[in-house]
Amino acid sequence: MAGIGFGAVLASVIANESRGSLAAPGGLLTAAGRLAALSGTYLILIMVVLVARLPWLERSVGQDRLVRWHRRVSPWAVGLIIAHVVLITLGYAAAARSSWLAEVWLLIRSYPDILAATVGFGLLLLAGITSYRAIRRRLRYETWWVIHLYLYIGLALAFAHQIVTGASFVDHPLVRALWIAIWISTAGLVLICRVGLPAWRSVRYGLRVVEVRREAPDVVSVICHGRGLDKLAVSGGQFFLWRFLTRDLWWQAHPYSLSALPQPPYLRITVKGLGDASLMLAHLRPGTRIAFEGPYGVFTDHARQSDGVLLIAAGVGITPLRALLEDLPGGSDVVVIVRASTVADLVHRSEITALVRHRNGRLHEAIGSRHKVRFTARNIRHVVPDIAARDVYICGPAGFDDEVVTAARKLGVPDDQIHVESFGF
Ligand SMILES: Cc1cc2nc3c(=O)[nH]c(=O)nc-3n(C[C@H](O)[C@H](O)[C@H](O)COP(=O)(O)OP(=O)(O)OC[C@H]3O[C@@H](n4cnc5c(N)ncnc54)[C@H](O)[C@@H]3O)c2cc1C
């Protein structure tokens, strides 16, 4: 559907050009600028839809893959909009036989809504530049996130100039009406799925903190109480975005996986204090209200292709695997490997041991520093010789995930049997 839409957008621009308009001074540049404008804008709308948290899309594709697609499309979208600005300016300057600088000034001063669009373009550039890996790594997640939100303001600012000045829309009421409908639907999806649905669910379930329990150094479990949680459809391995409504935390939402299946009226997450927000969770008071979004993620039993499973976790990465272990059907052939620096860092150790024993599975604890305990193909094969016939679920920090995925592939595990939940961003 996205591809058909893209084709229709390109066709609407091309159909609008004539031999005469292309042969005129600056005609080719202007036409290329228009093509870049609509294709770039269409890709931005696709990017927005990919991260609009549409429940059916999240369920079938998974948030991490959607975010990956969003990132893959973004350089093209931003590049096309930059090309639009440059080409249109040069094309108009050539037609008016003036300098590009004079044309910029003229466009901003005398064309309707171009000033707002220019501000929108600036915000788009800001969001694009700060999303480059090298720059993003230097920013706090929250700073990056707030800057990213400006993109929505930028899009709103750029909308009017398209309708009022866009050659594909002026004198083409049907195309204009369709374009407006696409924009309104996209904005509606974002408002419903990112604002309305989470707000409604948060009110409906009325989650509050009941207890914060220390599990390991810097790791706490937060136990929450809610209404009607038996109606919350969630699978072991899924995560929610949590917003704890305290003075310091209400404005930021963080992803945490359930560390056990819901036991209505209770839910539990287990969190390692890595940065300012996660460290603050240790000091949550009973009664603190919680707003949440989700459940999200396809790191569940539904993704399983075979009867045997191998669950591999590092550190607090055990949380979704602990819930998944509980959700696996009885009779599953289970092997679990958990990695931690010390025995004290093994989170939910007794629960994991009991769940593995209940399934007649095997549990391996790999204790030691990252440099000592390596997840090479050779080491893994030694412990799980039949790995190729299993579904492998992996959760841990980004470097760990990559190491285990490489080893699993080397040992012949097909890609559709490798499932990763990366806690890294
Ligand atoms: C799908 C998923 C499930 C997770 N489940 C758990 C869990 O069950 N238990 C647990 O302890 N940790 C979990 N994490 C990791 C947890 O979300 C981060 O540790 C936490 O957000 C750190 O926030 P901070 O402000 O304390 O630290 P910061 O210092 O701000 O960040 C530490 C790291 O977390 C990343 N991060 C911060 N905020 C977010 C965010 N909103 N979304 C994605 N990444 C972010 C940062 O980029 C950085 O790499 C999960 C992460 C993901 C993506």
mmCIF file of N, CA and C in Angstrom, residues 311-381:
data_model
loop_
_atom_site.group_PDB
_atom_site.id
_atom_site.type_symbol
_atom_site.label_atom_id
_atom_site.label_comp_id
_atom_site.label_asym_id
_atom_site.label_seq_id
_atom_site.Cartn_x
_atom_site.Cartn_y
_atom_site.Cartn_z
ATOM 1 N N LEU A 311 17.088 -19.965 25.767
ATOM 2 C CA LEU A 311 16.952 -18.579 26.210
ATOM 3 C C LEU A 311 18.315 -18.130 26.733
ATOM 4 N N ILE A 312 18.849 -17.057 26.188
ATOM 5 C CA ILE A 312 20.164 -16.580 26.638
ATOM 6 C C ILE A 312 20.026 -15.125 27.089
ATOM 7 N N ALA A 313 20.399 -14.848 28.334
ATOM 8 C CA ALA A 313 20.251 -13.487 28.864
ATOM 9 C C ALA A 313 21.525 -13.036 29.531
ATOM 10 N N ALA A 314 21.767 -11.730 29.468
ATOM 11 C CA ALA A 314 22.873 -11.155 30.231
ATOM 12 C C ALA A 314 22.295 -10.114 31.175
ATOM 13 N N GLY A 315 22.729 -10.159 32.429
ATOM 14 C CA GLY A 315 22.325 -9.157 33.419
ATOM 15 C C GLY A 315 20.820 -9.038 33.539
ATOM 16 N N VAL A 316 20.359 -7.765 33.492
ATOM 17 C CA VAL A 316 18.929 -7.522 33.690
ATOM 18 C C VAL A 316 18.126 -7.942 32.458
ATOM 19 N N GLY A 317 18.818 -8.342 31.396
ATOM 20 C CA GLY A 317 18.158 -8.887 30.208
ATOM 21 C C GLY A 317 17.351 -10.143 30.521
ATOM 22 N N ILE A 318 17.496 -10.649 31.716
ATOM 23 C CA ILE A 318 16.739 -11.840 32.106
ATOM 24 C C ILE A 318 15.247 -11.523 32.251
ATOM 25 N N THR A 319 14.885 -10.229 32.413
ATOM 26 C CA THR A 319 13.482 -9.900 32.748
ATOM 27 C C THR A 319 12.470 -10.426 31.728
ATOM 28 N N PRO A 320 12.603 -10.108 30.419
ATOM 29 C CA PRO A 320 11.582 -10.638 29.501
ATOM 30 C C PRO A 320 11.656 -12.154 29.391
ATOM 31 N N LEU A 321 12.869 -12.719 29.558
ATOM 32 C CA LEU A 321 13.013 -14.169 29.429
ATOM 33 C C LEU A 321 12.375 -14.891 30.620
ATOM 34 N N ARG A 322 12.408 -14.240 31.776
ATOM 35 C CA ARG A 322 11.751 -14.798 32.970
ATOM 36 C C ARG A 322 10.238 -14.920 32.710
ATOM 37 N N ALA A 323 9.639 -13.872 32.109
ATOM 38 C CA ALA A 323 8.196 -13.899 31.827
ATOM 39 C C ALA A 323 7.893 -14.876 30.682
ATOM 40 N N LEU A 324 8.790 -14.908 29.694
ATOM 41 C CA LEU A 324 8.598 -15.816 28.553
ATOM 42 C C LEU A 324 8.657 -17.277 28.997
ATOM 43 N N LEU A 325 9.578 -17.554 29.888
ATOM 44 C CA LEU A 325 9.751 -18.908 30.421
ATOM 45 C C LEU A 325 8.444 -19.388 31.056
ATOM 46 N N GLU A 326 7.787 -18.461 31.735
ATOM 47 C CA GLU A 326 6.529 -18.785 32.401
ATOM 48 C C GLU A 326 5.410 -19.027 31.370
ATOM 49 N N ASP A 327 5.548 -18.373 30.212
ATOM 50 C CA ASP A 327 4.485 -18.400 29.195
ATOM 51 C C ASP A 327 4.643 -19.567 28.212
ATOM 52 N N LEU A 328 5.815 -20.223 28.207
ATOM 53 C CA LEU A 328 6.033 -21.322 27.251
ATOM 54 C C LEU A 328 5.099 -22.473 27.602
ATOM 55 N N PRO A 329 4.551 -23.154 26.586
ATOM 56 C CA PRO A 329 3.631 -24.261 26.888
ATOM 57 C C PRO A 329 4.349 -25.381 27.648
ATOM 58 N N GLY A 330 3.609 -26.077 28.509
ATOM 59 C CA GLY A 330 4.191 -27.214 29.243
ATOM 60 C C GLY A 330 4.733 -28.215 28.226
ATOM 61 N N GLY A 331 5.808 -28.875 28.555
ATOM 62 C CA GLY A 331 6.366 -29.854 27.621
ATOM 63 C C GLY A 331 7.383 -29.250 26.673
ATOM 64 N N SER A 332 7.581 -27.913 26.733
ATOM 65 C CA SER A 332 8.608 -27.316 25.866
ATOM 66 C C SER A 332 9.970 -27.805 26.327
ATOM 67 N N ASP A 333 10.845 -27.989 25.359
ATOM 68 C CA ASP A 333 12.207 -28.432 25.661
ATOM 69 C C ASP A 333 13.057 -27.160 25.847
ATOM 70 N N VAL A 334 13.394 -26.875 27.127
ATOM 71 C CA VAL A 334 13.970 -25.568 27.438
ATOM 72 C C VAL A 334 15.414 -25.659 27.932
ATOM 73 N N VAL A 335 16.278 -24.817 27.356
ATOM 74 C CA VAL A 335 17.619 -24.621 27.921
ATOM 75 C C VAL A 335 17.762 -23.115 28.184
ATOM 76 N N VAL A 336 18.264 -22.778 29.374
ATOM 77 C CA VAL A 336 18.431 -21.358 29.722
ATOM 78 C C VAL A 336 19.889 -21.109 30.082
ATOM 79 N N ILE A 337 20.459 -20.045 29.504
ATOM 80 C CA ILE A 337 21.815 -19.633 29.906
ATOM 81 C C ILE A 337 21.724 -18.197 30.404
ATOM 82 N N VAL A 338 22.168 -17.962 31.637
ATOM 83 C CA VAL A 338 22.174 -16.587 32.144
ATOM 84 C C VAL A 338 23.609 -16.168 32.441
ATOM 85 N N ARG A 339 23.932 -14.953 32.048
ATOM 86 C CA ARG A 339 25.275 -14.427 32.274
ATOM 87 C C ARG A 339 25.217 -13.296 33.285
ATOM 88 N N ALA A 340 26.148 -13.290 34.221
ATOM 89 C CA ALA A 340 26.230 -12.169 35.165
ATOM 90 C C ALA A 340 27.675 -12.077 35.645
ATOM 91 N N SER A 341 28.034 -10.902 36.153
ATOM 92 C CA SER A 341 29.419 -10.726 36.609
ATOM 93 C C SER A 341 29.682 -11.526 37.879
ATOM 94 N N THR A 342 28.686 -11.494 38.802
ATOM 95 C CA THR A 342 28.832 -12.263 40.038
ATOM 96 C C THR A 342 27.509 -12.974 40.320
ATOM 97 N N VAL A 343 27.541 -13.928 41.229
ATOM 98 C CA VAL A 343 26.301 -14.645 41.567
ATOM 99 C C VAL A 343 25.273 -13.670 42.130
ATOM 100 N N ALA A 344 25.746 -12.656 42.875
ATOM 101 C CA ALA A 344 24.820 -11.680 43.465
ATOM 102 C C ALA A 344 24.074 -10.901 42.385
ATOM 103 N N ASP A 345 24.654 -10.835 41.177
ATOM 104 C CA ASP A 345 24.000 -10.087 40.088
ATOM 105 C C ASP A 345 22.947 -10.919 39.346
ATOM 106 N N LEU A 346 22.832 -12.194 39.690
ATOM 107 C CA LEU A 346 21.820 -13.026 39.010
ATOM 108 C C LEU A 346 20.433 -12.648 39.532
ATOM 109 N N VAL A 347 19.670 -12.017 38.667
ATOM 110 C CA VAL A 347 18.367 -11.514 39.105
ATOM 111 C C VAL A 347 17.321 -12.622 38.995
ATOM 112 N N HIS A 348 16.436 -12.688 39.967
ATOM 113 C CA HIS A 348 15.351 -13.687 40.021
ATOM 114 C C HIS A 348 15.895 -15.121 39.884
ATOM 115 N N ARG A 349 17.025 -15.354 40.526
ATOM 116 C CA ARG A 349 17.695 -16.644 40.364
ATOM 117 C C ARG A 349 16.805 -17.817 40.788
ATOM 118 N N SER A 350 16.166 -17.670 41.976
ATOM 119 C CA SER A 350 15.382 -18.813 42.467
ATOM 120 C C SER A 350 14.156 -19.046 41.586
ATOM 121 N N GLU A 351 13.560 -17.961 41.083
ATOM 122 C CA GLU A 351 12.368 -18.129 40.222
ATOM 123 C C GLU A 351 12.739 -18.836 38.923
ATOM 124 N N ILE A 352 13.883 -18.440 38.367
ATOM 125 C CA ILE A 352 14.316 -19.056 37.102
ATOM 126 C C ILE A 352 14.591 -20.543 37.349
ATOM 127 N N THR A 353 15.294 -20.830 38.441
ATOM 128 C CA THR A 353 15.634 -22.226 38.752
ATOM 129 C C THR A 353 14.353 -23.052 38.868
ATOM 130 N N ALA A 354 13.351 -22.497 39.579
ATOM 131 C CA ALA A 354 12.107 -23.249 39.784
ATOM 132 C C ALA A 354 11.374 -23.453 38.456
ATOM 133 N N LEU A 355 11.320 -22.414 37.633
ATOM 134 C CA LEU A 355 10.591 -22.528 36.359
ATOM 135 C C LEU A 355 11.271 -23.529 35.418
ATOM 136 N N VAL A 356 12.620 -23.511 35.404
ATOM 137 C CA VAL A 356 13.341 -24.444 34.528
ATOM 138 C C VAL A 356 13.119 -25.878 35.032
ATOM 139 N N ARG A 357 13.188 -26.027 36.345
ATOM 140 C CA ARG A 357 13.010 -27.378 36.905
ATOM 141 C C ARG A 357 11.599 -27.888 36.591
ATOM 142 N N HIS A 358 10.611 -27.007 36.730
ATOM 143 C CA HIS A 358 9.219 -27.374 36.478
ATOM 144 C C HIS A 358 9.040 -27.902 35.046
ATOM 145 N N ARG A 359 9.882 -27.414 34.112
ATOM 146 C CA ARG A 359 9.779 -27.844 32.709
ATOM 147 C C ARG A 359 10.812 -28.911 32.366
ATOM 148 N N ASN A 360 11.464 -29.448 33.388
ATOM 149 C CA ASN A 360 12.531 -30.437 33.169
ATOM 150 C C ASN A 360 13.584 -29.916 32.210
ATOM 151 N N GLY A 361 13.865 -28.641 32.304
ATOM 152 C CA GLY A 361 14.844 -28.027 31.401
ATOM 153 C C GLY A 361 16.233 -28.035 32.007
ATOM 154 N N ARG A 362 17.159 -27.336 31.312
ATOM 155 C CA ARG A 362 18.532 -27.225 31.821
ATOM 156 C C ARG A 362 18.865 -25.756 32.008
ATOM 157 N N LEU A 363 19.539 -25.453 33.121
ATOM 158 C CA LEU A 363 19.921 -24.062 33.388
ATOM 159 C C LEU A 363 21.437 -23.987 33.526
ATOM 160 N N HIS A 364 22.061 -23.052 32.792
ATOM 161 C CA HIS A 364 23.509 -22.841 32.906
ATOM 162 C C HIS A 364 23.732 -21.409 33.359
ATOM 163 N N GLU A 365 24.541 -21.253 34.411
ATOM 164 C CA GLU A 365 24.857 -19.901 34.868
ATOM 165 C C GLU A 365 26.292 -19.592 34.464
ATOM 166 N N ALA A 366 26.467 -18.581 33.671
ATOM 167 C CA ALA A 366 27.817 -18.203 33.204
ATOM 168 C C ALA A 366 28.256 -16.979 33.999
ATOM 169 N N ILE A 367 29.102 -17.227 34.984
ATOM 170 C CA ILE A 367 29.478 -16.144 35.900
ATOM 171 C C ILE A 367 30.910 -15.694 35.616
ATOM 172 N N GLY A 368 31.101 -14.396 35.558
ATOM 173 C CA GLY A 368 32.451 -13.876 35.340
ATOM 174 C C GLY A 368 32.405 -12.595 34.523
ATOM 175 N N SER A 369 33.560 -11.995 34.373
ATOM 176 C CA SER A 369 33.587 -10.721 33.651
ATOM 177 C C SER A 369 33.315 -10.965 32.170
ATOM 178 N N ARG A 370 32.922 -9.882 31.487
ATOM 179 C CA ARG A 370 32.614 -9.931 30.059
ATOM 180 C C ARG A 370 33.757 -10.532 29.243
ATOM 181 N N HIS A 371 34.990 -10.234 29.660
ATOM 182 C CA HIS A 371 36.147 -10.699 28.890
ATOM 183 C C HIS A 371 36.414 -12.185 29.119
ATOM 184 N N LYS A 372 36.021 -12.655 30.325
ATOM 185 C CA LYS A 372 36.285 -14.053 30.641
ATOM 186 C C LYS A 372 35.220 -14.973 30.046
ATOM 187 N N VAL A 373 33.944 -14.563 30.195
ATOM 188 C CA VAL A 373 32.858 -15.420 29.729
ATOM 189 C C VAL A 373 32.464 -14.977 28.323
ATOM 190 N N ARG A 374 32.900 -15.727 27.315
ATOM 191 C CA ARG A 374 32.640 -15.351 25.923
ATOM 192 C C ARG A 374 31.587 -16.269 25.318
ATOM 193 N N PHE A 375 30.704 -15.656 24.553
ATOM 194 C CA PHE A 375 29.655 -16.440 23.896
ATOM 195 C C PHE A 375 30.045 -16.720 22.452
ATOM 196 N N THR A 376 31.155 -17.455 22.305
ATOM 197 C CA THR A 376 31.601 -17.825 20.963
ATOM 198 C C THR A 376 30.796 -19.045 20.507
ATOM 199 N N ALA A 377 30.834 -19.291 19.191
ATOM 200 C CA ALA A 377 30.108 -20.447 18.650
ATOM 201 C C ALA A 377 30.586 -21.723 19.341
ATOM 202 N N ARG A 378 31.901 -21.809 19.556
ATOM 203 C CA ARG A 378 32.470 -23.027 20.146
ATOM 204 C C ARG A 378 31.927 -23.242 21.562
ATOM 205 N N ASN A 379 31.936 -22.176 22.352
ATOM 206 C CA ASN A 379 31.468 -22.294 23.742
ATOM 207 C C ASN A 379 29.985 -22.661 23.803
ATOM 208 N N ILE A 380 29.202 -22.034 22.928
ATOM 209 C CA ILE A 380 27.749 -22.302 22.977
ATOM 210 C C ILE A 380 27.470 -23.739 22.522
ATOM 211 N N ARG A 381 28.161 -24.177 21.468
ATOM 212 C CA ARG A 381 27.920 -25.542 20.962
ATOM 213 C C ARG A 381 28.247 -26.587 22.030
#
